[in-house]
CSV table of C-alpha atoms in Angstrom, one decimal:
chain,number,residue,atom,x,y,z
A,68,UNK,CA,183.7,111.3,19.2
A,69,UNK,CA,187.0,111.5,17.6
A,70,UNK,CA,190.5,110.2,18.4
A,71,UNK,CA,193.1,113.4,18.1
A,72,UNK,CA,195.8,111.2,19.6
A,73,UNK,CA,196.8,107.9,19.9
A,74,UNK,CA,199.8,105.7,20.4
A,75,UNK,CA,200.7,102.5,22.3
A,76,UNK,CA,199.5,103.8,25.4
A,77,UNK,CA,197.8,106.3,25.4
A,78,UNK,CA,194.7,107.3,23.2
A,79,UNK,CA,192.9,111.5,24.0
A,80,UNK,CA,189.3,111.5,22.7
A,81,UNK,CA,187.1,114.2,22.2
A,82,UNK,CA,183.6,115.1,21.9
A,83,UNK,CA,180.9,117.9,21.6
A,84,UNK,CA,178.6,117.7,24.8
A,85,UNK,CA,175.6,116.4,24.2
A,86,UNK,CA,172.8,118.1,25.1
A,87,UNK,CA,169.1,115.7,24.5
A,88,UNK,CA,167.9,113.1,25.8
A,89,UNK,CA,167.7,111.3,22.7
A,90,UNK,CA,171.6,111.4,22.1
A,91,UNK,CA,171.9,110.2,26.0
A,92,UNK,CA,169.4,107.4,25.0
A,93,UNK,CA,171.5,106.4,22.6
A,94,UNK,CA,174.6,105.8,25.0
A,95,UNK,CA,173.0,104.8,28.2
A,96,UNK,CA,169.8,102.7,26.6
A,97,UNK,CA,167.2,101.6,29.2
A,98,UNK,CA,169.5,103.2,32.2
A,99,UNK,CA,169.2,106.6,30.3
A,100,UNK,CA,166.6,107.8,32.8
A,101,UNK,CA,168.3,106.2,36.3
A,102,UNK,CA,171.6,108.6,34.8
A,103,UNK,CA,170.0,111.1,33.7
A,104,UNK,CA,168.3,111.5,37.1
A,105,UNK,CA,171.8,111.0,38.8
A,106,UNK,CA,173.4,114.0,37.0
A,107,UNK,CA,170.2,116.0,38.0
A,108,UNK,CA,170.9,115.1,41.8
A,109,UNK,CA,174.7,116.1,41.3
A,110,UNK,CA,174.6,119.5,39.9
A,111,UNK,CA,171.6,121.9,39.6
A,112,UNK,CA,173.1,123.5,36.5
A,113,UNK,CA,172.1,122.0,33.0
A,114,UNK,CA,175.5,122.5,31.1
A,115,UNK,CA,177.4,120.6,34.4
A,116,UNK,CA,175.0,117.9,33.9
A,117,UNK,CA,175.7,117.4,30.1
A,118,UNK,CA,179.4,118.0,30.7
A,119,UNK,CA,178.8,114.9,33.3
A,120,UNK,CA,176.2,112.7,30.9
A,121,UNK,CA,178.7,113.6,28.3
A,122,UNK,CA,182.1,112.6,29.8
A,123,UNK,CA,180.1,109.2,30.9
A,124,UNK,CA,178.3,108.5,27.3
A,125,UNK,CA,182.0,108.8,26.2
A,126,UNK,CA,184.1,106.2,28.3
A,127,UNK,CA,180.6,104.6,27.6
A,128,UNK,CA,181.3,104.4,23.9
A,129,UNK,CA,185.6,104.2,24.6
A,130,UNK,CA,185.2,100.9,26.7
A,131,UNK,CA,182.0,99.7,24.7
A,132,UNK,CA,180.5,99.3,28.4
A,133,UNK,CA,178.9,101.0,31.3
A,134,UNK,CA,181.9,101.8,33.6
A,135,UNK,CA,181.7,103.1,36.9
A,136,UNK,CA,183.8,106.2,37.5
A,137,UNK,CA,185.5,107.1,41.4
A,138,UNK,CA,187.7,109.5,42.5
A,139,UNK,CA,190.6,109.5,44.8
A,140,UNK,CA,191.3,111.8,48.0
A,141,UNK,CA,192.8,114.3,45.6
A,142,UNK,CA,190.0,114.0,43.0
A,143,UNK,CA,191.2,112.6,40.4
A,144,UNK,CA,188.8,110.4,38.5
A,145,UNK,CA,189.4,106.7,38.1
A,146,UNK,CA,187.8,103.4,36.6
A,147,UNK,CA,186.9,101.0,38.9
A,148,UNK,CA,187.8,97.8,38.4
A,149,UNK,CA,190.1,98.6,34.9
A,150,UNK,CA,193.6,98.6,34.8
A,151,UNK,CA,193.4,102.0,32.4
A,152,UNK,CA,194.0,105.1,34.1
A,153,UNK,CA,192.1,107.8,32.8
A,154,UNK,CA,191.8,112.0,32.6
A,155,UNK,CA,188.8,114.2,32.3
A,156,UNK,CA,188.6,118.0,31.4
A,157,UNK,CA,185.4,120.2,30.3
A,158,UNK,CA,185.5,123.3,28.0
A,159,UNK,CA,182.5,125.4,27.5
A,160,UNK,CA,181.2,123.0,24.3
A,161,UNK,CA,183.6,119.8,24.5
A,162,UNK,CA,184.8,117.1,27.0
A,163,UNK,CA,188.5,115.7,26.5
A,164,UNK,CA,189.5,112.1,27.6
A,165,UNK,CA,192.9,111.0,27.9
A,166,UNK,CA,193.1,107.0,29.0
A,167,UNK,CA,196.7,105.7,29.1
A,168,UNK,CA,198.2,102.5,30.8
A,169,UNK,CA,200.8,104.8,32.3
A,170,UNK,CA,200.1,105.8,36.1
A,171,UNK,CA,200.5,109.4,36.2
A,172,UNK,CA,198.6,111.3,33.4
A,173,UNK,CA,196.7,114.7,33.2
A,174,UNK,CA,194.6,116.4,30.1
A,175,UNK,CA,192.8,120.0,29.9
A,176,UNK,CA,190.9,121.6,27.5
A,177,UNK,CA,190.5,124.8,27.3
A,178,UNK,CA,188.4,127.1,25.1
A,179,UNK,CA,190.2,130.4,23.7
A,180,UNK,CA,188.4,133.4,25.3
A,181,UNK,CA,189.4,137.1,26.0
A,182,UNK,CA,188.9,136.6,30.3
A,183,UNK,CA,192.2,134.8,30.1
A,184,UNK,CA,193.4,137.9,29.7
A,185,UNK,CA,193.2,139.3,33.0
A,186,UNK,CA,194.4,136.1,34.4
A,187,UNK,CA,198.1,136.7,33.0
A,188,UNK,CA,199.8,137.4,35.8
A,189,UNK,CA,198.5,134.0,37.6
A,190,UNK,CA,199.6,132.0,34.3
A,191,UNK,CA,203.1,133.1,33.2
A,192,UNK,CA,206.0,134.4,34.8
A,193,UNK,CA,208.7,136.4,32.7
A,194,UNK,CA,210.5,133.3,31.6
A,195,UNK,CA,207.5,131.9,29.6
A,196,UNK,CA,206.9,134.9,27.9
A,197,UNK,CA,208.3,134.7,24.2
A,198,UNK,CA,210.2,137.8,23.1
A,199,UNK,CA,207.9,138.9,20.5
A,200,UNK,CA,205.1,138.8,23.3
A,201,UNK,CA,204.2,142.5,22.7
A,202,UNK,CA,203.8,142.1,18.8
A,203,UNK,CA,200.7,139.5,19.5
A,204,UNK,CA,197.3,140.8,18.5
A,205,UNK,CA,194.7,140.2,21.2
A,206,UNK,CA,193.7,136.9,19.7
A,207,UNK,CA,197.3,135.7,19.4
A,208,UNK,CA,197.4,136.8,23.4
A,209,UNK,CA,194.4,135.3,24.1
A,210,UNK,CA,195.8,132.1,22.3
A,211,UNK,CA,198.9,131.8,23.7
A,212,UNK,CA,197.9,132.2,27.5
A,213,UNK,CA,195.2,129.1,26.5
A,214,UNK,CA,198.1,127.1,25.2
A,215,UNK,CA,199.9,127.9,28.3
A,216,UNK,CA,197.7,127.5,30.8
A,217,UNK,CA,196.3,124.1,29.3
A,218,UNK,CA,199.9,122.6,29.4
A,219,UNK,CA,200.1,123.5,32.7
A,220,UNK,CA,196.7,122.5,34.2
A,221,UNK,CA,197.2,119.4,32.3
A,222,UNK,CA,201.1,118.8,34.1
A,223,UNK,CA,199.4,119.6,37.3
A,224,UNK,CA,196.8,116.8,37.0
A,225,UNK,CA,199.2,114.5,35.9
A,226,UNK,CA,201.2,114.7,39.5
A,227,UNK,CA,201.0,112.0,41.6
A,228,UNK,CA,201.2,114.6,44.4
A,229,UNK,CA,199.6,118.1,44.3
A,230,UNK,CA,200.1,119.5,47.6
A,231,UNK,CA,202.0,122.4,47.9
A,232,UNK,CA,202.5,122.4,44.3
A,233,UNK,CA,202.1,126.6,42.4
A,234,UNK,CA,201.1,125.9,38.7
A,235,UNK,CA,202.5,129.4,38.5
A,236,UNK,CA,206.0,129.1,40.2
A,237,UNK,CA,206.5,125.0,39.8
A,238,UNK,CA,205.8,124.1,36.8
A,239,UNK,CA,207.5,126.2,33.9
A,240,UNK,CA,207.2,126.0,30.2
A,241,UNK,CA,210.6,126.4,28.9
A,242,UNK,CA,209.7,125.3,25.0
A,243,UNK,CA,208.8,128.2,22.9
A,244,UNK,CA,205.1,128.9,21.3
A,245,UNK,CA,204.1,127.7,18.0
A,246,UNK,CA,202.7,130.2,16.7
A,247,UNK,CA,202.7,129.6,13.2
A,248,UNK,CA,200.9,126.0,14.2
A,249,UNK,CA,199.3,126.2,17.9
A,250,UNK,CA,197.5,123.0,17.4
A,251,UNK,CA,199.6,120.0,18.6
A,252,UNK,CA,199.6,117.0,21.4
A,253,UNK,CA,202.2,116.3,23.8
A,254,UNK,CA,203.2,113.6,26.4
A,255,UNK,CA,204.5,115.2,29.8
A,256,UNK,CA,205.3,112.9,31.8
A,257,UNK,CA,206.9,113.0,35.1
């Protein structure tokens, strides 16, 4: 697990998933089994149920407890009984938390592949796209719709209320892309 950010309230931790038993055991001790046996009731595929296992191991390690995670009518996970709110997100190898005493907070992780390509059109409108747009090599593309589509997913989690609400149409990046350094953290906050 590492820390990427942290201030006075709010800390994003991420991990590789874990993938043996061994690693859960390490986490989940004599309940490895009774989880283990949970995620296998939840999901039939194996990478959801590491993503799950892994996600758990980690607020495991975070809160140097067992914690018992719910989820609201619009799905967004909680701890029960903690005063700590918390966010989730899955990428194909890693799983982001974001825990913060602030109510309204959203995270996403993303990892940089070519399909986000033909997803364009459902990510940016001609506002967000910066003038030198046409210049980007595929990877740069491929980067920059990641970077904008993360921000936005994570903006989206964070409302309070998401009905009726267009990642695509109502919520706009206006801040240009840093291209020269694409790795960063931000607050967003609404």
């Amino acid at each position: 697990m590492k820390t990427l950010h942290s201030n006075n309230n709010c800390k994003l931790y991420v991990s590789p998933i874990v993938s043996t038993l061994n690693e859960f055991s390490h986490f989940f001790g004599s309940n490895t089994e009774t989880t283990v046996n949970q995620a296998q009731r939840k999901f039939s595929s194996q990478h959801r149920q590491n993503e799950w296992l892994t996600a758990r191991a980690l607020l495991y390690k975070i809160f140097n407890k067992p914690v018992s995670i719910a989820y609201n009518k619009t799905g967004k996970p909680y701890i029960e009984n903690e005063i700590i709110n918390i966010g989730i997100s899955h990428s194909k190898n890693y799983v982001a938390i974001l825990t913060s005493d602030m109510p309204c907070i959203g995270v996403d992780i993303e990892t940089i592949s070519p399909r986000i390509l033909r997803l364009q059109r459902r990510i940016m409108q001609e506002s967000e796209i910066p003038r030198e747009y046409d210049k980007f090599s595929l990877l740069e593309k491929q980067t920059f719709l990641t970077y904008l589509w993360t921000i936005k997913e994570a903006a989206y989690k964070s409302l309070k209320y998401q009905d009726n609400i267009n990642i695509l149409t109502d919520i706009i990046i206006s801040s240009t892309y840093p291209k020269e350094n694409p790795n960063f953290c931000f607050t967003f906050q609404n």
